[in-house]
Coordinates of C-alpha atoms and ligand atoms in Angstrom, one line a residue:
M949 CA 69.4 135.5 -13.5
S950 CA 69.7 138.8 -15.6
E951 CA 72.4 139.1 -18.0
K952 CA 73.9 142.1 -15.6
E953 CA 74.6 139.5 -12.9
L954 CA 76.7 137.4 -15.2
I955 CA 80.4 137.7 -15.3
H956 CA 81.7 136.8 -18.9
L957 CA 85.1 135.2 -19.4
T958 CA 87.0 133.0 -21.7
I959 CA 88.4 129.5 -20.9
N960 CA 90.6 127.6 -23.2
G961 CA 89.1 129.9 -26.0
Q962 CA 85.4 129.1 -24.9
S963 CA 83.1 132.1 -23.9
V964 CA 81.5 131.3 -20.3
A965 CA 79.1 133.4 -18.3
V966 CA 78.6 132.5 -14.8
P967 CA 77.1 134.0 -11.8
K968 CA 79.2 136.7 -9.7
G969 CA 81.4 135.0 -7.3
T970 CA 81.8 131.8 -9.1
V971 CA 85.3 130.4 -8.9
I972 CA 87.3 129.5 -12.1
L973 CA 87.2 125.8 -11.5
E974 CA 83.3 125.9 -11.3
A975 CA 83.2 128.3 -14.2
A976 CA 85.2 125.9 -16.2
K977 CA 83.0 122.8 -15.4
T978 CA 80.0 124.7 -16.8
A979 CA 81.9 124.6 -20.2
G980 CA 82.8 121.0 -19.7
I981 CA 86.3 121.6 -18.8
H982 CA 87.6 119.5 -15.9
I983 CA 90.5 121.0 -13.9
P984 CA 92.3 118.7 -11.8
H985 CA 92.1 119.2 -8.1
Y986 CA 92.4 117.8 -4.7
C987 CA 91.7 119.9 -1.6
Y988 CA 88.8 121.7 -3.5
H989 CA 85.2 120.2 -2.6
P990 CA 82.2 122.1 -3.7
G991 CA 80.4 121.3 -0.5
L992 CA 83.5 122.5 1.9
S993 CA 85.2 125.8 2.4
C994 CA 88.3 126.6 0.3
V995 CA 91.9 126.2 1.6
G996 CA 93.9 126.3 -1.9
S997 CA 96.5 124.2 -0.3
C998 CA 97.1 121.2 -2.9
R999 CA 98.1 123.7 -5.8
M1000 CA 96.9 121.0 -8.2
C1001 CA 94.3 123.2 -9.8
L1002 CA 96.5 126.1 -10.9
V1003 CA 95.9 127.8 -14.2
E1004 CA 97.2 130.5 -16.5
I1005 CA 95.4 133.9 -16.2
E1006 CA 96.1 136.5 -18.9
K1007 CA 98.2 139.4 -17.5
S1008 CA 98.7 137.3 -14.2
P1009 CA 102.4 136.9 -13.6
K1010 CA 102.1 133.4 -12.0
L1011 CA 99.9 130.4 -12.1
Q1012 CA 96.7 130.9 -10.1
P1013 CA 94.6 128.4 -8.0
S1014 CA 91.4 128.2 -10.0
C1015 CA 89.5 126.9 -6.9
A1016 CA 90.3 130.0 -4.8
T1017 CA 90.2 132.6 -7.7
P1018 CA 86.6 134.2 -8.6
A1019 CA 86.0 134.5 -12.2
A1020 CA 86.2 138.2 -13.3
E1021 CA 84.8 140.1 -16.3
G1022 CA 87.0 139.9 -19.5
M1023 CA 89.3 137.2 -17.7
V1024 CA 91.2 135.0 -20.0
V1025 CA 91.9 131.6 -18.8
S1026 CA 93.9 128.7 -19.9
T1027 CA 94.3 125.3 -18.3
E1028 CA 96.3 123.2 -20.9
T1029 CA 99.0 125.3 -21.3
P1030 CA 102.9 123.8 -21.1
E1031 CA 103.3 125.5 -17.8
T1032 CA 100.0 124.3 -16.2
L1033 CA 100.7 120.9 -17.2
K1034 CA 104.2 121.0 -15.8
N1035 CA 102.7 122.1 -12.7
R1036 CA 100.4 119.4 -12.3
R1037 CA 103.2 116.9 -13.1
S1038 CA 105.3 118.4 -10.4
V1039 CA 102.4 118.2 -7.8
L1040 CA 101.8 114.7 -8.6
E1041 CA 105.4 113.6 -8.5
F1042 CA 105.6 115.5 -4.9
L1043 CA 102.4 113.8 -3.7
L1044 CA 103.5 110.3 -4.8
A1045 CA 107.1 110.5 -3.5
N1046 CA 106.1 109.0 -0.4
H1047 CA 102.8 107.4 -1.4
P1048 CA 103.1 103.6 -0.7
L1049 CA 102.7 101.4 -3.7
D1050 CA 99.5 99.7 -2.5
C1051 CA 97.4 100.1 -5.7
P1052 CA 96.8 96.6 -6.3
V1053 CA 95.3 95.9 -3.0
C1054 CA 93.7 99.3 -2.3
D1055 CA 90.2 99.7 -2.1
Q1056 CA 89.9 103.0 -3.9
A1057 CA 91.3 101.7 -7.0
G1058 CA 89.0 102.9 -9.8
E1059 CA 87.9 106.0 -8.0
C1060 CA 91.3 107.2 -6.9
E1061 CA 92.3 110.6 -8.1
L1062 CA 95.9 110.0 -7.5
Q1063 CA 95.5 106.9 -9.9
N1064 CA 93.4 108.8 -12.4
Y1065 CA 95.3 112.3 -12.5
Y1066 CA 98.6 110.3 -12.8
M1067 CA 97.4 108.4 -16.0
D1068 CA 96.1 111.8 -17.2
H1069 CA 98.9 114.4 -16.3
G1070 CA 101.7 112.4 -14.6
R1071 CA 103.5 109.7 -16.6
Y1072 CA 106.9 111.0 -15.3
D1073 CA 109.9 108.9 -14.7
A1074 CA 110.3 108.5 -10.9
R1075 CA 113.3 110.2 -9.4
F1076 CA 112.8 109.3 -5.7
S1077 CA 114.8 106.3 -4.6
E1078 CA 114.8 107.0 -0.9
N1079 CA 112.8 105.0 1.7
K1080 CA 109.1 106.0 1.7
A1081 CA 107.9 107.7 5.1
K1082 CA 106.4 105.3 7.3
K1083 CA 103.0 106.2 9.0
K1084 CA 100.2 104.5 10.7
K1085 CA 98.5 102.1 8.2
A1086 CA 95.0 100.5 8.2
Y1087 CA 93.5 101.2 11.8
P1088 CA 90.0 101.9 12.7
I1089 CA 89.2 105.5 13.6
G1090 CA 85.3 104.9 14.2
P1091 CA 82.7 102.6 13.5
H1092 CA 82.7 103.1 9.9
I1093 CA 86.0 104.4 8.7
I1094 CA 89.6 103.1 8.4
S1095 CA 92.4 105.4 8.0
D1096 CA 95.7 104.7 6.3
Q1097 CA 97.9 107.8 6.8
E1098 CA 100.6 106.7 4.2
R1099 CA 98.2 107.3 1.5
C1100 CA 96.9 110.5 2.7
I1101 CA 97.9 113.6 0.9
L1102 CA 96.7 116.0 3.6
C1103 CA 94.1 117.6 1.4
T1104 CA 92.1 118.2 4.8
R1105 CA 88.5 117.7 3.0
C1106 CA 87.9 115.4 5.9
V1107 CA 89.2 117.7 8.6
R1108 CA 86.8 120.6 7.4
F1109 CA 83.8 118.1 6.9
T1110 CA 84.0 117.5 10.4
Q1111 CA 84.3 121.2 11.1
E1112 CA 81.9 122.6 8.9
I1113 CA 79.1 119.8 8.2
S1114 CA 79.0 117.6 11.2
K1115 CA 80.7 120.1 13.4
T1116 CA 81.8 117.3 15.5
F1117 CA 85.6 118.5 15.3
E1118 CA 87.1 114.8 15.5
L1119 CA 89.9 115.1 13.2
G1120 CA 92.9 117.3 12.8
V1121 CA 96.2 117.8 11.1
I1122 CA 99.0 116.7 13.9
D1123 CA 102.7 117.1 13.9
R1124 CA 104.8 119.3 11.1
G1125 CA 106.6 119.0 8.0
H1126 CA 107.2 115.4 6.7
R1127 CA 105.6 114.0 9.9
S1128 CA 102.1 115.9 9.4
A1129 CA 99.3 113.3 9.2
I1130 CA 95.5 113.4 9.8
D1131 CA 94.4 111.7 13.0
I1132 CA 91.6 111.6 15.5
F1133 CA 92.2 113.7 18.8
P1134 CA 93.5 111.4 21.4
G1135 CA 90.7 109.6 23.4
N1136 CA 88.2 110.3 20.5
E1137 CA 86.6 108.3 17.7
L1138 CA 85.1 109.3 14.6
N1139 CA 81.6 108.3 15.5
N1140 CA 79.2 111.2 14.3
H1141 CA 76.0 110.5 12.4
Y1142 CA 77.7 111.4 9.1
S1143 CA 80.9 109.7 9.1
G1144 CA 80.5 107.4 6.1
N1145 CA 80.6 110.9 4.1
L1146 CA 84.5 110.9 4.8
A1147 CA 85.1 108.0 2.7
D1148 CA 83.3 110.1 -0.2
V1149 CA 85.1 113.2 0.3
C1150 CA 88.6 111.5 0.7
P1151 CA 90.0 111.7 -2.9
V1152 CA 92.7 108.8 -2.3
G1153 CA 92.4 105.6 -0.5
A1154 CA 93.2 107.1 3.1
L1155 CA 89.7 107.1 4.5
T1156 CA 88.2 104.1 3.5
D1157 CA 84.6 102.7 4.3
R1158 CA 84.9 99.7 6.5
D1159 CA 81.5 98.4 5.4
F1160 CA 82.5 98.5 1.7
R1161 CA 86.1 97.3 2.0
F1162 CA 87.1 94.5 -0.2
K1163 CA 83.5 93.4 -0.9
C1164 CA 83.7 94.4 -4.6
R1165 CA 85.9 96.3 -7.3
V1166 CA 84.2 99.4 -8.3
W1167 CA 84.2 98.9 -11.9
F1168 CA 81.9 95.7 -11.3
L1169 CA 79.4 98.2 -9.8
G1170 CA 76.3 99.1 -11.6
K1171 CA 74.5 102.3 -10.5
T1172 CA 70.9 103.6 -10.4
N1173 CA 69.5 106.7 -9.2
S1174 CA 67.1 106.5 -6.1
I1175 CA 65.9 108.1 -2.9
C1176 CA 66.8 106.9 0.8
P1177 CA 63.9 105.4 2.3
G1178 CA 65.2 106.0 5.7
C1179 CA 63.4 109.3 6.9
S1180 CA 61.1 112.0 5.3
R1181 CA 64.1 114.0 4.1
G1182 CA 64.2 111.9 1.1
C1183 CA 68.1 112.1 0.4
N1184 CA 69.0 111.6 -3.2
I1185 CA 71.2 108.4 -3.6
E1186 CA 73.0 106.2 -5.9
I1187 CA 72.3 102.3 -5.3
H1188 CA 75.5 100.6 -6.4
F1189 CA 74.9 96.8 -7.2
N1190 CA 77.1 94.0 -8.4
E1191 CA 76.7 93.6 -11.9
R1192 CA 78.5 90.1 -11.5
F1193 CA 76.3 89.0 -8.6
N1194 CA 76.4 85.2 -8.0
P1195 CA 74.1 83.8 -5.4
R1196 CA 76.1 80.9 -4.9
Y1197 CA 79.0 83.5 -3.2
H1198 CA 76.2 84.5 -0.6
Q1199 CA 76.8 88.0 -1.8
E1200 CA 74.6 90.8 -1.4
R1201 CA 73.1 92.1 -4.4
V1202 CA 73.6 95.9 -3.4
Q1203 CA 77.1 96.6 -2.2
R1204 CA 76.8 100.3 -1.1
L1205 CA 74.6 103.5 -1.3
K1206 CA 76.2 106.7 -2.3
P1207 CA 74.7 110.2 -2.0
R1208 CA 73.7 112.1 -5.1
Y1209 CA 73.9 115.8 -5.2
N1210 CA 70.6 117.6 -4.9
K1211 CA 71.0 121.2 -3.8
E1212 CA 67.5 121.5 -2.7
V1213 CA 67.6 118.3 -0.6
N1214 CA 70.8 116.9 0.9
G1215 CA 73.5 118.6 -0.8
H1216 CA 76.3 116.2 -1.3
W1217 CA 75.8 114.2 1.9
I1218 CA 73.7 111.4 3.4
C1219 CA 73.5 110.1 7.0
D1220 CA 75.2 106.8 8.3
E1221 CA 71.7 105.4 9.2
G1222 CA 70.6 105.6 5.6
R1223 CA 73.9 104.7 4.0
Y1224 CA 74.3 101.4 5.9
A1225 CA 70.6 100.6 6.1
Y1226 CA 70.7 98.7 2.5
H1227 CA 71.9 95.4 4.3
S1228 CA 67.9 94.9 4.9
I1229 CA 67.4 94.5 1.2
D1230 CA 69.1 91.1 1.2
A1231 CA 68.4 90.2 4.7
E1232 CA 67.6 86.6 5.7
N1233 CA 64.0 87.7 7.1
R1234 CA 62.8 89.0 3.6
L1235 CA 59.6 87.3 2.8
C1236 CA 60.0 85.4 -0.4
A1237 CA 57.0 83.5 -1.4
P1238 CA 53.1 83.8 -0.5
S1239 CA 51.5 81.8 1.8
L1240 CA 48.1 81.1 3.3
E1241 CA 48.7 80.0 6.9
R1242 CA 49.6 81.3 10.3
G1243 CA 53.0 80.2 11.7
E1244 CA 56.6 80.5 11.9
D1245 CA 57.4 78.9 8.6
P1246 CA 54.0 78.4 6.6
P1247 CA 54.2 76.3 3.3
E1248 CA 54.4 78.4 0.1
V1249 CA 51.4 78.8 -2.3
S1250 CA 51.3 80.2 -5.8
W1251 CA 50.6 83.8 -6.5
E1252 CA 47.4 83.1 -8.0
E1253 CA 46.1 80.7 -5.2
A1254 CA 46.9 83.6 -2.7
V1255 CA 45.4 86.5 -4.5
R1256 CA 42.2 84.4 -5.4
S1257 CA 42.1 83.4 -1.7
T1258 CA 42.5 87.0 -0.5
A1259 CA 39.8 88.1 -2.9
K1260 CA 37.5 85.6 -1.8
S1261 CA 37.6 86.7 1.7
V1262 CA 37.3 90.3 1.1
R1263 CA 34.1 89.3 -0.9
E1264 CA 32.6 87.2 1.8
I1265 CA 33.5 89.8 4.7
M1266 CA 31.9 92.5 2.4
D1267 CA 28.5 90.3 1.7
K1268 CA 28.2 89.6 5.3
H1269 CA 29.3 92.9 7.3
G1270 CA 29.6 95.4 4.4
P1271 CA 32.6 97.8 3.9
A1272 CA 32.7 98.3 7.9
G1273 CA 33.7 94.9 8.4
I1274 CA 37.0 95.6 6.7
A1275 CA 40.1 97.7 8.0
V1276 CA 43.1 98.8 6.0
L1277 CA 46.4 99.7 7.3
A1278 CA 48.4 101.3 4.7
S1279 CA 52.0 102.3 5.2
P1280 CA 53.9 105.8 4.5
Q1281 CA 56.7 103.4 3.4
M1282 CA 54.9 102.8 0.2
T1283 CA 55.1 104.9 -2.9
N1284 CA 52.6 107.5 -4.1
E1285 CA 51.8 105.2 -6.9
E1286 CA 51.0 102.1 -4.5
L1287 CA 49.2 104.4 -2.1
F1288 CA 47.1 105.7 -4.9
G1289 CA 46.3 101.9 -5.8
I1290 CA 44.9 101.4 -2.2
R1291 CA 42.9 104.6 -2.6
R1292 CA 41.5 103.4 -5.9
L1293 CA 40.8 99.8 -4.7
F1294 CA 39.8 100.1 -1.0
Q1295 CA 38.5 103.7 -0.6
D1296 CA 37.0 104.6 -4.2
H1297 CA 35.6 101.1 -5.3
L1298 CA 35.0 99.0 -1.9
K1299 CA 34.1 102.0 0.0
I1300 CA 36.0 101.0 3.1
E1301 CA 36.2 103.9 5.5
D1302 CA 38.7 102.6 8.0
I1303 CA 41.8 103.2 6.1
E1304 CA 44.9 104.4 8.3
F1305 CA 48.5 104.9 7.5
R1306 CA 49.7 106.4 10.6
V1307 CA 51.0 104.3 13.3
P1308 CA 52.9 105.9 16.1
P1309 CA 56.8 105.4 16.3
G1310 CA 57.9 102.6 18.8
E1311 CA 60.6 104.7 20.3
E1312 CA 61.6 108.3 20.1
S1313 CA 63.7 108.6 17.1
Y1314 CA 66.9 110.8 16.5
S1315 CA 66.6 113.9 14.4
D1316 CA 69.0 116.9 13.9
D1317 CA 69.0 120.1 12.0
I1318 CA 71.4 118.8 9.4
L1319 CA 69.5 115.8 7.2
I1320 CA 67.8 113.6 9.6
T1321 CA 64.3 114.1 10.5
A1322 CA 62.3 112.3 13.5
D1323 CA 59.7 110.8 10.9
K1324 CA 61.4 107.5 9.7
N1325 CA 59.2 107.2 6.7
P1326 CA 60.0 108.2 3.1
N1327 CA 56.4 109.1 2.1
S1328 CA 54.3 110.5 5.1
K1329 CA 53.6 113.5 3.1
G1330 CA 52.2 111.5 -0.1
A1331 CA 50.0 109.5 2.4
E1332 CA 48.7 112.5 4.0
I1333 CA 47.5 113.5 0.6
L1334 CA 46.5 110.3 -0.9
I1335 CA 44.8 108.5 1.9
A1336 CA 41.7 109.8 3.8
S1337 CA 42.8 108.4 7.0
S1338 CA 40.2 107.1 9.9
A1339 CA 40.9 107.6 13.7
G1340 CA 44.1 106.1 14.0
A1341 CA 45.9 102.7 14.4
R1342 CA 45.1 102.2 18.0
N1343 CA 41.4 102.8 17.6
L1344 CA 41.6 100.5 14.8
L1345 CA 43.2 97.8 16.8
Q1346 CA 40.6 98.4 19.5
A1347 CA 37.8 97.7 17.2
C1348 CA 39.5 94.7 16.1
S1349 CA 39.7 93.5 19.8
E1350 CA 36.0 94.3 20.1
G1351 CA 35.1 92.2 17.2
R1352 CA 34.1 95.0 14.9
I1353 CA 36.6 94.4 12.2
H1354 CA 36.4 90.9 10.3
L1355 CA 39.2 91.5 7.6
L1356 CA 42.5 93.4 8.5
Y1357 CA 44.7 94.1 5.6
I1358 CA 48.1 95.5 6.9
F1359 CA 50.6 96.7 4.7
H1360 CA 54.4 96.6 5.9
H1361 CA 53.9 97.6 9.4
D1362 CA 55.1 95.7 12.6
L1363 CA 52.6 96.7 15.2
T1364 CA 54.5 95.2 17.9
L1365 CA 57.1 98.0 17.6
S1366 CA 54.5 100.4 18.4
F1367 CA 52.0 98.6 20.9
Y1368 CA 52.3 95.8 23.3
S1369 CA 52.4 92.7 21.6
D1370 CA 49.6 91.2 23.7
F1371 CA 47.6 93.9 22.6
V1372 CA 48.1 93.2 19.2
S1373 CA 48.0 89.5 19.2
S1374 CA 44.6 89.7 21.0
A1375 CA 43.3 92.2 18.8
L1376 CA 44.5 90.2 15.6
E1377 CA 43.0 87.0 17.0
K1378 CA 39.5 88.3 16.9
V1379 CA 39.8 89.2 13.4
D1380 CA 38.7 86.4 11.0
R1381 CA 41.2 87.0 8.1
V1382 CA 44.6 89.0 8.8
I1383 CA 46.4 89.7 5.6
F1384 CA 50.1 90.9 5.8
Q1385 CA 51.6 92.2 2.9
G1386 CA 55.2 93.5 3.3
S1387 CA 58.7 92.9 2.7
W1388 CA 60.2 91.4 6.0
N1389 CA 59.0 88.7 8.3
N1390 CA 58.2 90.1 11.8
P1391 CA 56.0 89.3 14.7
T1392 CA 52.9 90.9 12.9
A1393 CA 53.5 88.9 10.0
A1394 CA 53.5 85.7 12.1
L1395 CA 50.2 86.5 13.3
A1396 CA 48.5 86.8 9.6
D1397 CA 46.6 84.2 8.0
T1398 CA 48.0 85.6 4.4
I1399 CA 51.1 86.3 3.5
L1400 CA 51.9 88.8 0.4
P1401 CA 55.6 89.2 0.1
A1402 CA 56.4 92.7 -1.4
A1403 CA 59.3 94.1 -3.1
V1404 CA 61.6 97.0 -1.4
Y1405 CA 62.4 100.4 -2.8
A1406 CA 65.6 99.2 -4.5
E1407 CA 63.4 96.7 -6.5
K1408 CA 60.6 98.8 -7.9
D1409 CA 59.9 102.2 -9.5
G1410 CA 57.6 105.0 -8.0
T1411 CA 57.9 108.3 -6.3
Y1412 CA 58.0 109.4 -2.6
T1413 CA 56.9 113.1 -1.3
N1414 CA 59.4 114.2 1.0
I1415 CA 58.8 116.3 4.4
E1416 CA 59.0 119.6 2.1
G1417 CA 56.5 118.4 -0.5
R1418 CA 59.2 117.5 -3.0
V1419 CA 58.1 114.4 -5.3
Q1420 CA 61.3 112.5 -6.1
R1421 CA 61.4 109.2 -8.2
I1422 CA 62.8 105.8 -7.0
R1423 CA 64.0 103.4 -9.4
A1424 CA 64.6 99.6 -9.4
A1425 CA 68.1 98.6 -9.3
V1426 CA 67.8 94.8 -8.8
P1427 CA 64.7 92.6 -9.4
P1428 CA 62.5 91.5 -6.4
V1429 CA 63.9 88.8 -4.2
G1430 CA 62.4 85.1 -4.6
R1431 CA 58.9 85.6 -5.7
S1432 CA 58.1 88.9 -4.1
R1433 CA 56.3 91.7 -6.3
P1434 CA 56.2 95.5 -6.2
D1435 CA 53.3 96.2 -4.0
L1436 CA 51.2 98.0 -7.0
D1437 CA 51.5 94.8 -8.9
I1438 CA 49.7 92.7 -5.8
I1439 CA 47.3 95.5 -5.3
A1440 CA 46.6 95.6 -9.3
Q1441 CA 46.2 91.7 -9.3
L1442 CA 43.8 91.8 -6.3
A1443 CA 41.6 94.6 -7.7
E1444 CA 41.4 92.6 -11.1
E1445 CA 40.2 89.3 -9.1
L1446 CA 37.5 91.6 -7.5
G1447 CA 36.4 92.8 -10.9
V1448 CA 37.9 96.4 -10.5
T1449 CA 40.3 97.9 -12.9
I1450 CA 43.0 100.0 -11.6
H1451 CA 46.2 101.2 -13.1
K1452 CA 48.9 98.5 -13.4
T1453 CA 52.1 100.3 -13.6
P1454 CA 53.9 103.0 -11.8
A1455 CA 54.0 105.4 -14.7
S1456 CA 50.3 104.9 -15.5
A1457 CA 49.3 105.3 -12.0
F1458 CA 51.4 108.4 -11.5
E1459 CA 49.6 109.9 -14.8
E1460 CA 46.3 109.3 -13.0
I1461 CA 47.5 111.0 -9.8
A1462 CA 48.5 114.1 -11.8
R1463 CA 45.1 114.1 -13.4
S1464 CA 43.1 113.6 -10.3
V1465 CA 45.0 115.1 -7.3
D1466 CA 45.3 118.9 -7.7
V1467 CA 48.5 119.4 -6.0
F1468 CA 50.0 116.6 -8.4
S1469 CA 48.4 118.3 -11.6
G1470 CA 51.1 118.9 -14.6
M1471 CA 53.5 116.5 -13.2
T1472 CA 55.0 113.7 -15.2
Y1473 CA 58.1 111.5 -14.5
A1474 CA 59.8 113.8 -17.1
T1475 CA 59.2 117.1 -15.2
V1476 CA 60.2 115.0 -11.8
G1477 CA 63.4 114.2 -13.4
D1478 CA 66.6 113.3 -11.1
S1479 CA 66.2 116.3 -9.1
G1480 CA 62.4 116.2 -8.0
Q1481 CA 59.8 118.7 -8.4
L1482 CA 57.7 120.4 -5.7
L1483 CA 53.9 119.9 -5.1
K1484 CA 52.0 122.6 -6.4
Q1485 CA 51.1 124.2 -2.9
E1486 CA 54.8 123.9 -2.0
S1487 CA 56.1 125.7 -5.1
G1488 CA 53.2 128.4 -4.9
N1489 CA 52.3 127.8 -8.3
Ligands
FES1674 FE1 92.9 124.2 -5.7 FE2 93.8 122.3 -4.2 S1 92.3 122.4 -5.5 S2 94.6 124.2 -4.4

């Protein structure tokens, strides 16, 4: 942006330059100055109703709302004058007059802006001794959200979210004066694909997440930046995990997912499907140990034994039938680094031609023009680039049924979701050795001779390439469950057993991808950073 397009102003004595149209509250952020606010949210329209963000502007007779006042050339703004501080205290006293004293049992504690601002700017002696207003408390307004009208400060962020983002219009402000409350319209419920975001936009404890309620105090949560694996959009998320996890209490390690702002991908939001899918991380059907037998509950073996046996089968089939006797079903659920491992081992070294990653979706999947895409894989784009796929999964299974494939290596897919189970089982029965490398037990895993348990996205590092060609990093928040391992570890160990050397860590794999695959050239984990980097062809470089 050229110097000409910038506005220069002074905030608390600091010189600030911001693009034209920036409001004072956002301009202050760029200088590291936080102006307390309630009704303002950067992803929603501005209503300027709570008056918490008022600041002093030189030559202006009254305090002005910093969320609604655009910065102007030469403006001199003060955010910490006696008058602004007095205003904040008064607003807090007004908002808290009828607020219930729920704090010890409120799920918002630790991330409640009433608590936080009271400690920073309130600390007045309460003058309100009347009975507090009584309103509807703790009642579900949809599958994911519980409402507590007594805690609500009527900032209307939630109402605007349903009007402007989900465009589902379930919420409104009903009644007038001190009876005003936010509620769903009669006969309606808050049931849209993005309703979980309302718990995020609510600055107090009025709308809370039914899934997270009373599970964990927020100060016990650790946070790791990652990417939602639920569809090809690749929404940026934070994985919140319990730092005091104790398996004795049968807790889940991951407690919730929160959207992470990325202007280019998901803005401030994520969909409910992605938000609540984390339960699968610690699901009971996770595969936790390698095994070498078919069936419901096969005996466990050591990793050394499992990998040695897999390598032996690969060698035997190669000797007897050549590379044509082996087929590989890679998965667009895997990271770029893992897919590159498959390419190095199976394509480049073993010269196997039957490698496929596309398996048709079992049922028609929901998509919209907000965030949700129809492709429920996080890395189809990466797989397209890194895997030279063959004639399709159906043809591959057909080749199995005809006895042309003697070893089938399946990564993650449950083929029974896409094809008739009879077709899958009769095809796999004809194969001498079926190897299943994946995270969850499923009907396809039950048909496999070898099970190699793999870590899920929250347990490993790597990158996905989203639908727009943006390469984004995932990071391990918790260790792999049981004796499962990241896919790349398993592939590298198998390669070693076969006498082939491939990269062993996601970082070294990514370096090699950047060296050898043109559209990734010049990329490093550092340049990808937290907001991702477009592939060369997509960025036009
Ligand atoms: Fe500015 Fe509410 S945040 S008036």
